[in-house]
Amino acid sequence: MESKTQAGAVQEIRPKAVSQRSVFLGGMVLLVPILVYFWVFSRYAINVPKFEDHILKTFLFNLEKADSFRDKVYEFFRQHNEHRIVYDRLITWLDYNLTGKLNYIHLMVVGSLSLVALLVVFVRALRKANAPVWMALPVSLLLFNLSHWENMFWGMAALQNFTVVALAIAAFYELAFKNRVSWVAILLAVVATITSGNGLLIWPVGLVLIFLRQDYVGVLRWLAALAVTFRLYFLSYQKPPGNPADQGTLLDQIHGWFLFNGASAEAFPIQNFMLTCLILGIMIVGLAAWTGFSTLWQRFRGIKLSPWQLFFLGGVAFLVGTGLVVAFNRVGFGLGTLTTSRYKIYSLTLLAFLFSFWIANASPSRRFLTAVLASGFSLLIAFFSYTTYLDETINLRNYLATMQFNWTYTQNRPVSTIDAQTREWVDNAPAFYDAQLSALYQESKPAAVIRLDTLFKANNEFVIRVDSFPTLGIRDQGAYLIARSPRRIYLFPTRQNLSGSRKRWIKPAATFGSGFTAQFLEAELEAGTYNLQILAVGPNSEWRFYNTGRQVVSTGKPLESFKKNW
């Protein structure tokens, strides 16, 4: 009897141990794409504000000058385009107060951590369907890759675009897998709404889900929260002035919508990526619509929907609905805008939903094969993203580093002219020019000469091309353009030409070929005549200067500012 009792105890413990080991190993599998993502992030992230990031310094200034508690609250909720970016501002305020400085890399990291939270939601949903943890690998591969390069390295964009998706999907998880409408679901919906404007879509989509569950008490609770949230969101709301007046034809908008949903296909090594994105977008929308309408038809026949079906309907409706809104409002900027990197989170998450839904609903005999095929397709996107978007990542890093130089050194000597208030808020990022800054201001003439193959001005923009110049590296190395006048110097990045070799699709070091182009606006220069030089930064950070013998003249006329509400 005693031995039988002991054997029984062992048999009860072993399945639990196997389960824990399976969870651990599955977690390690999911961790690989995350580690690759953050390793690449650590190499190319730079603590320099991009575009609207500068407005966060204005927020800190306004918050400091606000006299009353009401005025301080207003600064958090102040309208930004069509959004209430409370979350962005809250993280900014916390970062500044906890660390003593505003660090844009911190904002990028916090934004990227939202992707980790989003992955956790998918893992939990798949576990509800008794799928092993490793079967969330397609989701991990789709969420953590360089397709997101623009959001990855842009503080405000990471906080807004990644977080609103994570919050929305988490809200639908709460609505689908919990027995009643919880305050957690409502809180997630509220926070998503004050993170990005498309968070408003959670409310009508969530209402439909609750109706499908026939939770009429939950409907009342959700409607009450919806009414309060919408009232506060649109309090003193003004239509943003920045959207194009020409919104294109209906055909353009539908075309743009498909491009938006299929934007993840740009990662593939296919020259006509717009066609690839269009085809994938049509396929994704078609499959999502077929699955969604089949599910709704099942409900109308009186068959109760499973939590996974509700989760799928909510997530897909939010993602596809966001695409409709973006296509309608942004197609006037051009169809290419709909495939831009900062929107790819929606296409990739939509793919993650389709793959996860198929895995969750596959029969036990087909589930393994379904997960493997989904992982294979996702791996292709993730793998090629690191070569397809490497040039954009490097160009952005170099652009931000040189822009920091130009607003820091505004005299003909290597002395910072940044005002005291800005220095209190933000530290300059370490850059490739720090160690040899004085060399830029030496009067001696470079002995080497390089001939520009092209130099012209079009639409108030100078364009420079050199057809023969070696590839020096894939980070800070490469050619930079110097515009020098007696009053000051400017530093501009160049775009190294892409290699024509097919090796570049699988080998990052083969990304670039010979030659480069440089483009900069006349408005970026103060009035004056500028001698053009080339600075070559070598693999070991060695510098070499080249004279071009060419000049450009700037009138110093500023660009016409576009209308904005921030």
Coordinates of C-alpha atoms in Angstrom, one line a residue:
M1 CA 0.0 0.0 0.0
E2 CA 2.7 2.4 0.9
S3 CA 4.6 1.9 -2.4
K4 CA 1.4 2.3 -4.4
T5 CA 0.7 5.6 -2.6
Q6 CA 4.2 6.9 -3.4
A7 CA 3.9 5.8 -7.0
G8 CA 0.6 7.6 -7.3
A9 CA 2.2 10.8 -6.0
V10 CA 5.0 10.6 -8.5
Q11 CA 2.5 10.2 -11.4
E12 CA 0.7 13.3 -10.3
I13 CA 3.8 15.4 -10.1
R14 CA 5.4 14.3 -13.4
P15 CA 2.8 15.9 -15.8
K16 CA 3.2 19.2 -14.0
A17 CA 7.0 19.0 -14.3
V18 CA 6.7 18.2 -18.0
S19 CA 4.3 21.1 -18.4
Q20 CA 6.7 23.5 -16.6
R21 CA 9.6 22.3 -18.7
S22 CA 7.5 22.7 -21.9
V23 CA 6.5 26.3 -20.8
F24 CA 10.1 27.1 -20.1
L25 CA 11.5 25.7 -23.4
G26 CA 8.6 27.4 -25.3
G27 CA 9.4 30.7 -23.6
M28 CA 13.1 30.3 -24.7
V29 CA 11.9 29.8 -28.3
L30 CA 9.8 33.0 -28.2
L31 CA 12.7 34.9 -26.6
V32 CA 15.0 34.5 -29.6
P33 CA 13.3 37.1 -31.8
I34 CA 13.0 39.4 -28.9
L35 CA 16.7 39.2 -28.1
V36 CA 17.6 39.8 -31.8
Y37 CA 15.3 42.8 -31.9
F38 CA 16.7 44.5 -28.9
W39 CA 20.3 43.7 -30.0
V40 CA 19.7 45.5 -33.2
F41 CA 18.0 48.3 -31.3
S42 CA 21.0 48.7 -29.0
R43 CA 23.3 49.2 -32.1
Y44 CA 21.3 51.8 -33.9
A45 CA 19.1 53.7 -31.3
I46 CA 20.3 57.3 -30.6
N47 CA 19.0 59.7 -28.0
V48 CA 18.1 62.4 -30.5
P49 CA 14.5 63.7 -31.0
K50 CA 12.9 63.0 -34.3
F51 CA 10.2 65.4 -35.7
E52 CA 7.4 65.6 -33.2
D53 CA 9.6 64.4 -30.4
H54 CA 10.7 68.0 -29.9
I55 CA 7.2 68.8 -28.7
L56 CA 7.8 66.8 -25.6
K57 CA 10.3 69.4 -24.4
T58 CA 7.5 72.0 -25.0
F59 CA 5.2 69.9 -22.9
L60 CA 7.7 69.8 -20.0
F61 CA 8.1 73.6 -20.3
N62 CA 4.3 74.2 -20.3
L63 CA 3.9 71.8 -17.4
E64 CA 6.5 73.6 -15.4
K65 CA 4.8 77.0 -16.1
A66 CA 1.3 75.8 -15.4
D67 CA 0.0 77.6 -12.2
S68 CA -2.9 75.4 -11.2
F69 CA -3.7 71.7 -11.0
R70 CA -6.3 72.1 -13.7
D71 CA -3.8 73.7 -16.0
K72 CA -1.3 70.9 -15.4
V73 CA -4.0 68.3 -16.2
Y74 CA -4.8 70.2 -19.4
E75 CA -1.2 69.9 -20.6
F76 CA -1.4 66.1 -20.4
F77 CA -4.7 66.1 -22.3
R78 CA -3.9 68.8 -24.8
Q79 CA -4.9 67.8 -28.3
H80 CA -2.1 66.6 -30.7
N81 CA -3.3 66.3 -34.3
E82 CA -6.4 64.1 -33.7
H83 CA -5.0 62.4 -30.7
R84 CA -4.9 62.9 -26.9
I85 CA -1.4 61.5 -26.3
V86 CA -1.7 61.4 -22.5
Y87 CA 0.3 58.1 -22.3
D88 CA 3.3 59.6 -24.3
R89 CA 3.3 62.7 -22.0
L90 CA 3.0 60.6 -18.8
I91 CA 6.0 58.4 -19.7
T92 CA 7.9 61.6 -20.7
W93 CA 7.1 63.2 -17.3
L94 CA 8.0 60.0 -15.4
D95 CA 11.3 59.6 -17.3
Y96 CA 12.3 63.2 -16.7
N97 CA 11.4 63.1 -13.0
L98 CA 12.9 59.7 -12.3
T99 CA 16.2 60.1 -14.2
G100 CA 16.6 63.9 -14.1
K101 CA 16.7 64.1 -17.9
L102 CA 14.4 63.3 -20.8
N103 CA 16.0 60.4 -22.7
Y104 CA 14.3 59.5 -26.0
I105 CA 15.9 56.0 -25.9
H106 CA 14.0 55.3 -22.7
L107 CA 10.8 56.2 -24.6
M108 CA 11.7 53.9 -27.4
V109 CA 12.3 51.0 -24.9
V110 CA 9.1 51.6 -23.1
G111 CA 7.2 51.6 -26.4
S112 CA 8.9 48.4 -27.5
L113 CA 8.0 46.7 -24.2
S114 CA 4.4 47.1 -25.3
L115 CA 5.2 44.5 -28.0
V116 CA 6.3 42.1 -25.2
A117 CA 2.9 42.7 -23.5
L118 CA 1.1 42.1 -26.8
L119 CA 3.0 38.8 -27.2
V120 CA 2.0 37.8 -23.7
V121 CA -1.7 38.4 -24.6
F122 CA -1.4 36.1 -27.6
V123 CA 0.4 33.4 -25.6
R124 CA -2.3 33.5 -23.0
A125 CA -5.0 33.2 -25.6
L126 CA -3.3 30.3 -27.3
R127 CA -2.9 28.6 -23.9
K128 CA -6.6 28.9 -23.5
A129 CA -6.9 26.7 -26.6
N130 CA -4.4 24.2 -25.0
A131 CA -1.7 25.1 -27.5
P132 CA 1.9 24.8 -26.3
V133 CA 3.8 28.1 -25.6
W134 CA 6.1 27.6 -28.6
M135 CA 3.2 27.8 -31.0
A136 CA 3.2 31.6 -30.4
L137 CA 6.5 31.7 -32.3
P138 CA 4.8 33.2 -35.5
V139 CA 3.5 36.1 -33.3
S140 CA 7.0 36.6 -31.8
L141 CA 8.6 36.7 -35.2
L142 CA 6.0 39.1 -36.6
L143 CA 6.1 41.5 -33.7
F144 CA 9.9 41.6 -33.2
N145 CA 11.7 42.4 -36.4
L146 CA 13.1 45.4 -38.3
S147 CA 9.9 46.1 -40.2
H148 CA 9.1 48.4 -37.3
W149 CA 12.3 50.4 -37.8
E150 CA 10.6 53.8 -37.8
N151 CA 8.6 53.1 -34.6
M152 CA 11.6 51.4 -33.0
F153 CA 13.9 54.5 -33.2
W154 CA 11.3 57.2 -32.7
G155 CA 10.3 57.8 -29.1
M156 CA 6.8 59.2 -29.5
A157 CA 5.9 56.8 -32.3
A158 CA 7.0 53.8 -30.3
L159 CA 4.9 54.9 -27.3
Q160 CA 1.8 55.7 -29.3
N161 CA 1.7 53.1 -32.1
F162 CA 2.9 50.0 -30.3
T163 CA 1.0 50.8 -27.1
V164 CA -2.4 51.4 -28.5
V165 CA -2.3 48.1 -30.3
A166 CA -1.2 46.2 -27.2
L167 CA -3.9 47.9 -25.1
A168 CA -6.6 47.3 -27.7
I169 CA -5.9 43.6 -28.1
A170 CA -5.6 43.2 -24.3
A171 CA -9.0 44.8 -23.9
F172 CA -10.6 42.4 -26.4
Y173 CA -8.9 39.5 -24.6
E174 CA -10.6 40.6 -21.4
L175 CA -13.9 40.9 -23.1
A176 CA -13.7 37.6 -24.8
F177 CA -12.2 35.3 -22.2
K178 CA -13.8 36.7 -19.0
N179 CA -17.4 35.9 -18.0
R180 CA -18.5 39.5 -17.7
V181 CA -17.3 43.0 -18.6
S182 CA -14.6 43.7 -16.1
W183 CA -13.3 47.1 -15.0
V184 CA -9.9 45.9 -16.3
A185 CA -11.3 45.8 -19.8
I186 CA -12.8 49.3 -19.4
L187 CA -9.6 50.7 -18.0
L188 CA -7.6 49.2 -20.9
A189 CA -10.0 50.8 -23.4
V190 CA -9.8 54.2 -21.7
V191 CA -6.0 54.1 -21.6
A192 CA -5.9 53.1 -25.3
T193 CA -8.2 56.0 -26.1
I194 CA -5.9 58.6 -24.5
T195 CA -2.9 57.0 -26.2
S196 CA -4.0 57.3 -29.8
G197 CA -7.1 58.4 -31.5
N198 CA -7.9 55.1 -33.1
G199 CA -8.3 53.7 -29.5
L200 CA -11.8 55.1 -29.9
L201 CA -12.6 52.2 -32.2
I202 CA -12.3 49.8 -29.2
W203 CA -15.6 51.1 -27.9
P204 CA -18.0 50.3 -30.8
V205 CA -16.2 47.0 -31.5
G206 CA -16.3 46.0 -27.8
L207 CA -20.0 46.9 -27.7
V208 CA -20.7 44.4 -30.5
L209 CA -18.7 41.7 -28.8
I210 CA -20.7 42.2 -25.6
F211 CA -24.0 42.0 -27.5
L212 CA -22.8 38.8 -29.2
R213 CA -22.3 37.4 -25.7
Q214 CA -25.8 38.6 -24.7
D215 CA -24.3 40.2 -21.6
Y216 CA -26.9 43.0 -21.3
V217 CA -25.7 44.2 -17.9
G218 CA -22.2 44.4 -19.4
V219 CA -23.7 46.4 -22.3
L220 CA -25.0 49.0 -19.9
R221 CA -21.7 49.2 -18.1
W222 CA -19.8 49.5 -21.3
L223 CA -22.2 52.2 -22.7
A224 CA -21.7 54.3 -19.5
A225 CA -17.9 54.1 -19.8
L226 CA -18.2 54.9 -23.6
A227 CA -20.4 58.0 -23.0
V228 CA -18.0 59.4 -20.3
T229 CA -14.9 58.7 -22.4
F230 CA -16.2 60.2 -25.6
R231 CA -17.5 63.3 -23.8
L232 CA -14.1 63.9 -22.2
Y233 CA -12.2 63.1 -25.4
F234 CA -14.1 65.5 -27.6
L235 CA -14.2 68.3 -25.0
S236 CA -12.8 71.4 -26.8
Y237 CA -11.8 69.1 -29.7
Q238 CA -10.9 70.8 -33.0
K239 CA -10.5 69.1 -36.4
P240 CA -6.7 69.0 -37.0
P241 CA -5.6 71.1 -40.0
G242 CA -2.8 68.8 -41.2
N243 CA -4.6 66.3 -43.3
P244 CA -4.6 66.8 -47.1
A245 CA -7.7 68.4 -48.7
D246 CA -7.6 66.0 -51.6
Q247 CA -8.5 62.6 -50.1
G248 CA -8.4 60.8 -53.4
T249 CA -11.1 58.8 -55.1
L250 CA -13.0 55.9 -53.5
L251 CA -10.8 53.5 -55.6
D252 CA -7.7 55.2 -54.3
Q253 CA -8.9 54.7 -50.7
I254 CA -9.7 51.0 -51.2
H255 CA -6.4 50.6 -52.9
G256 CA -4.7 52.3 -50.0
W257 CA -6.6 50.2 -47.5
F258 CA -5.4 47.0 -49.1
L259 CA -1.8 48.3 -49.1
F260 CA -2.1 49.2 -45.4
N261 CA -3.2 45.7 -44.5
G262 CA -0.6 44.0 -46.7
A263 CA 2.3 46.4 -45.8
S264 CA 4.2 43.6 -44.0
A265 CA 5.0 42.1 -47.5
E266 CA 7.5 44.9 -48.2
A267 CA 10.1 42.9 -46.3
F268 CA 10.3 40.3 -49.0
P269 CA 13.2 40.7 -51.6
I270 CA 10.8 41.6 -54.5
Q271 CA 11.4 44.8 -56.5
N272 CA 7.8 45.8 -57.0
F273 CA 6.9 45.8 -53.3
M274 CA 3.7 47.8 -53.8
L275 CA 2.2 45.0 -55.9
T276 CA 3.4 42.5 -53.3
C277 CA 1.8 44.5 -50.5
L278 CA -1.4 44.9 -52.5
I279 CA -1.7 41.1 -53.2
L280 CA -1.0 40.2 -49.5
G281 CA -3.4 42.9 -48.4
I282 CA -6.2 41.5 -50.5
M283 CA -5.5 38.0 -49.3
I284 CA -5.4 39.0 -45.6
V285 CA -8.6 41.1 -45.8
G286 CA -10.3 38.3 -47.8
L287 CA -9.4 35.6 -45.3
A288 CA -10.2 37.8 -42.3
A289 CA -13.6 38.7 -43.8
W290 CA -14.4 35.1 -44.7
T291 CA -13.5 33.9 -41.2
G292 CA -15.3 36.8 -39.5
F293 CA -18.6 36.6 -41.5
S294 CA -18.6 32.8 -41.1
T295 CA -18.3 33.3 -37.4
L296 CA -21.1 35.8 -37.3
W297 CA -23.3 33.6 -39.4
Q298 CA -22.7 30.8 -36.9
R299 CA -23.9 33.2 -34.1
F300 CA -27.1 34.2 -36.0
R301 CA -27.9 30.5 -36.4
G302 CA -28.0 30.4 -32.6
I303 CA -24.7 28.7 -32.0
K304 CA -22.8 30.2 -29.1
L305 CA -19.4 31.7 -30.1
S306 CA -16.2 30.5 -28.4
P307 CA -14.0 33.0 -26.5
W308 CA -11.4 32.6 -29.3
Q309 CA -13.9 33.5 -31.9
L310 CA -14.9 36.7 -30.0
F311 CA -11.2 37.6 -29.5
F312 CA -10.6 37.2 -33.2
L313 CA -13.6 39.3 -34.2
G314 CA -12.6 42.1 -31.9
G315 CA -9.0 42.2 -32.8
V316 CA -9.5 42.0 -36.5
A317 CA -12.3 44.5 -36.5
F318 CA -10.0 47.0 -34.7
L319 CA -7.0 46.5 -37.0
V320 CA -9.0 46.5 -40.2
G321 CA -11.1 49.5 -39.0
T322 CA -7.9 51.4 -38.2
G323 CA -6.8 50.7 -41.8
L324 CA -10.0 52.2 -43.2
V325 CA -9.6 55.4 -41.1
V326 CA -6.0 55.8 -42.1
A327 CA -6.6 55.1 -45.8
F328 CA -9.4 57.6 -45.8
N329 CA -7.4 60.4 -44.1
R330 CA -3.9 59.8 -45.4
V331 CA -4.2 58.5 -49.0
G332 CA -4.0 62.2 -50.2
F333 CA -0.3 62.1 -49.2
G334 CA 0.2 59.3 -51.7
L335 CA -0.3 55.5 -51.8
G336 CA 3.2 55.0 -50.6
T337 CA 2.3 56.6 -47.2
L338 CA 0.1 53.6 -46.4
T339 CA 3.0 51.2 -46.4
T340 CA 5.2 53.3 -44.2
S341 CA 7.0 51.6 -41.4
R342 CA 5.1 53.2 -38.6
Y343 CA 1.9 51.6 -39.8
K344 CA 3.3 48.1 -40.3
I345 CA 2.4 47.1 -36.7
Y346 CA -1.3 46.7 -37.9
S347 CA -0.5 44.5 -40.9
L348 CA 1.8 42.3 -38.8
T349 CA -0.6 42.0 -35.9
L350 CA -3.4 41.1 -38.4
L351 CA -1.2 38.3 -39.7
A352 CA -0.5 37.2 -36.1
F353 CA -4.3 37.0 -35.5
L354 CA -4.9 34.9 -38.5
F355 CA -2.1 32.5 -37.7
S356 CA -3.1 32.3 -34.0
F357 CA -6.7 31.7 -34.9
W358 CA -5.8 28.9 -37.2
I359 CA -3.5 27.3 -34.7
A360 CA -6.1 27.6 -31.9
N361 CA -8.9 26.0 -34.0
A362 CA -6.8 23.4 -35.7
S363 CA -7.5 19.7 -34.8
P364 CA -4.8 18.1 -32.6
S365 CA -3.5 16.2 -35.6
R366 CA -3.0 19.3 -37.7
R367 CA -2.1 21.9 -35.1
F368 CA 1.7 21.1 -35.2
L369 CA 1.8 21.4 -39.0
T370 CA -0.2 24.7 -38.9
A371 CA 2.1 26.2 -36.3
V372 CA 5.2 25.1 -38.3
L373 CA 3.9 26.6 -41.6
A374 CA 2.9 29.8 -39.9
S375 CA 6.3 30.0 -38.2
G376 CA 8.0 29.5 -41.5
F377 CA 6.2 32.3 -43.2
S378 CA 6.7 34.6 -40.2
L379 CA 10.4 33.7 -40.2
L380 CA 10.8 34.8 -43.8
I381 CA 9.3 38.2 -43.0
A382 CA 11.5 38.6 -39.9
F383 CA 14.7 37.4 -41.6
F384 CA 14.4 39.6 -44.7
S385 CA 13.3 42.6 -42.6
Y386 CA 16.8 42.9 -41.1
T387 CA 18.4 43.3 -44.6
T388 CA 15.5 45.1 -46.3
Y389 CA 15.3 47.9 -43.8
L390 CA 18.9 48.0 -42.7
D391 CA 19.7 51.0 -45.0
E392 CA 16.7 52.9 -43.7
T393 CA 17.8 52.3 -40.1
I394 CA 21.3 53.5 -40.8
N395 CA 20.1 56.5 -42.7
L396 CA 17.8 57.5 -39.9
R397 CA 20.6 57.2 -37.3
N398 CA 23.0 59.3 -39.4
Y399 CA 20.3 61.9 -40.1
L400 CA 19.5 62.3 -36.4
A401 CA 23.2 62.5 -35.5
T402 CA 23.9 65.2 -38.1
M403 CA 20.8 67.2 -37.2
Q404 CA 22.0 67.2 -33.6
F405 CA 25.3 68.6 -34.8
N406 CA 23.6 71.4 -36.8
W407 CA 21.5 72.7 -33.9
T408 CA 24.3 72.3 -31.4
Y409 CA 27.1 74.1 -33.2
T410 CA 25.8 77.2 -34.8
Q411 CA 29.0 79.2 -34.9
N412 CA 32.4 78.8 -36.6
R413 CA 33.9 77.0 -33.5
P414 CA 33.2 73.8 -31.7
V415 CA 31.3 75.3 -28.8
S416 CA 27.7 74.3 -28.1
T417 CA 25.1 77.1 -28.4
I418 CA 22.2 75.1 -27.0
D419 CA 20.2 77.2 -24.5
A420 CA 20.4 76.5 -20.8
Q421 CA 16.7 75.4 -20.6
T422 CA 17.2 72.7 -23.2
R423 CA 20.4 71.5 -21.6
E424 CA 18.5 71.1 -18.4
W425 CA 15.9 68.8 -20.0
V426 CA 18.0 66.8 -22.5
D427 CA 21.6 65.6 -22.8
N428 CA 23.1 65.5 -26.3
A429 CA 23.6 61.9 -27.5
P430 CA 27.1 60.6 -28.0
A431 CA 27.9 60.8 -31.7
F432 CA 30.7 59.8 -34.1
Y433 CA 32.0 63.4 -34.3
D434 CA 32.6 64.0 -30.6
A435 CA 36.1 62.7 -30.4
Q436 CA 37.4 64.6 -33.4
L437 CA 35.2 67.7 -33.3
S438 CA 38.0 70.2 -33.5
A439 CA 39.2 68.6 -36.8
L440 CA 36.0 69.9 -38.5
Y441 CA 37.0 73.5 -37.7
Q442 CA 40.6 73.4 -38.7
E443 CA 41.6 75.9 -41.4
S444 CA 44.0 73.6 -43.3
K445 CA 42.8 72.5 -46.8
P446 CA 42.2 68.8 -47.4
A447 CA 44.8 67.4 -49.8
A448 CA 42.5 64.9 -51.4
V449 CA 40.0 65.9 -54.0
I450 CA 36.8 64.2 -55.1
R451 CA 34.7 65.0 -58.1
L452 CA 30.9 65.4 -57.7
D453 CA 29.1 63.6 -60.6
T454 CA 25.9 65.6 -60.0
L455 CA 25.1 68.9 -58.2
F456 CA 21.8 70.6 -58.9
K457 CA 19.0 72.4 -57.2
A458 CA 15.3 71.5 -57.6
N459 CA 12.3 72.6 -55.6
N460 CA 14.5 74.4 -53.1
E461 CA 16.5 71.2 -52.5
F462 CA 20.1 70.6 -53.3
V463 CA 21.0 67.1 -54.7
I464 CA 24.5 65.8 -54.8
R465 CA 25.6 62.5 -56.3
V466 CA 29.0 60.7 -56.3
D467 CA 29.0 57.5 -58.4
S468 CA 32.3 56.0 -57.1
F469 CA 32.9 55.9 -53.4
P470 CA 33.6 52.8 -51.3
T471 CA 31.4 51.2 -48.7
L472 CA 33.0 51.9 -45.3
G473 CA 30.6 50.2 -42.8
I474 CA 27.0 49.6 -41.7
R475 CA 26.7 51.9 -38.7
D476 CA 28.2 55.4 -38.4
Q477 CA 30.8 54.7 -41.1
G478 CA 30.5 56.3 -44.5
A479 CA 30.4 59.6 -46.3
Y480 CA 29.1 62.8 -44.8
L481 CA 28.7 66.1 -46.6
I482 CA 30.2 69.3 -45.0
A483 CA 28.8 72.7 -46.1
R484 CA 31.3 75.3 -44.9
S485 CA 31.1 79.1 -44.8
P486 CA 33.1 81.8 -42.9
R487 CA 30.2 82.0 -40.3
R488 CA 29.6 78.3 -39.6
I489 CA 29.6 74.7 -40.9
Y490 CA 26.8 72.2 -41.5
L491 CA 27.0 68.4 -41.5
F492 CA 24.6 66.4 -43.7
P493 CA 24.2 62.6 -44.1
T494 CA 24.5 60.8 -47.4
R495 CA 22.7 57.7 -48.6
Q496 CA 25.1 55.1 -49.7
N497 CA 23.9 53.4 -52.9
L498 CA 22.4 49.9 -52.4
S499 CA 24.3 47.0 -53.7
G500 CA 23.1 45.3 -56.9
S501 CA 24.2 41.9 -55.5
R502 CA 21.6 39.4 -54.4
K503 CA 23.9 38.7 -51.4
R504 CA 22.5 41.8 -49.7
W505 CA 19.2 40.0 -49.0
I506 CA 21.0 37.5 -46.8
K507 CA 24.2 39.3 -45.8
P508 CA 23.9 42.7 -44.0
A509 CA 27.6 43.6 -44.8
A510 CA 26.7 43.4 -48.6
T511 CA 23.9 46.0 -48.2
F512 CA 25.7 48.9 -49.8
G513 CA 27.5 49.4 -53.1
S514 CA 29.7 52.1 -54.6
G515 CA 28.7 55.7 -54.5
F516 CA 26.2 57.9 -52.6
T517 CA 23.7 60.7 -52.9
A518 CA 23.0 63.6 -50.5
Q519 CA 19.9 65.8 -50.4
F520 CA 19.2 68.8 -48.2
L521 CA 16.9 71.8 -48.3
E522 CA 18.1 75.3 -49.0
A523 CA 16.1 76.3 -46.0
E524 CA 18.3 74.3 -43.7
L525 CA 21.2 76.7 -44.4
E526 CA 21.6 80.3 -43.2
A527 CA 22.1 82.8 -46.0
G528 CA 25.5 82.6 -47.5
T529 CA 27.9 80.8 -49.8
Y530 CA 29.1 77.4 -48.7
N531 CA 32.1 75.3 -49.9
L532 CA 31.2 71.6 -50.1
Q533 CA 33.5 68.9 -48.7
I534 CA 33.2 65.2 -48.0
L535 CA 34.0 63.7 -44.7
A536 CA 34.8 59.9 -44.8
V537 CA 34.4 58.1 -41.5
G538 CA 36.3 54.8 -41.7
P539 CA 35.7 51.4 -40.1
N540 CA 38.0 52.3 -37.1
S541 CA 36.5 55.8 -36.8
E542 CA 39.4 57.3 -38.7
W543 CA 38.6 60.5 -40.6
R544 CA 39.5 61.8 -44.1
F545 CA 38.5 65.0 -45.7
Y546 CA 38.0 65.6 -49.5
N547 CA 37.6 68.9 -51.3
T548 CA 34.9 68.9 -54.0
G549 CA 35.8 72.4 -55.5
R550 CA 32.0 73.1 -55.6
Q551 CA 29.8 75.7 -53.8
V552 CA 26.2 76.2 -53.1
V553 CA 24.4 79.5 -52.3
S554 CA 21.5 79.8 -49.9
T555 CA 19.2 82.8 -49.6
G556 CA 18.3 81.6 -46.1
K557 CA 14.6 81.8 -46.9
P558 CA 12.7 79.5 -44.4
L559 CA 10.2 76.9 -45.5
E560 CA 6.5 77.7 -45.3
S561 CA 5.3 76.0 -42.1
F562 CA 2.4 73.6 -42.4
K563 CA -0.6 74.0 -40.3
K564 CA -0.7 72.1 -37.0
N565 CA -2.3 72.2 -33.6
W566 CA 0.8 71.5 -31.5

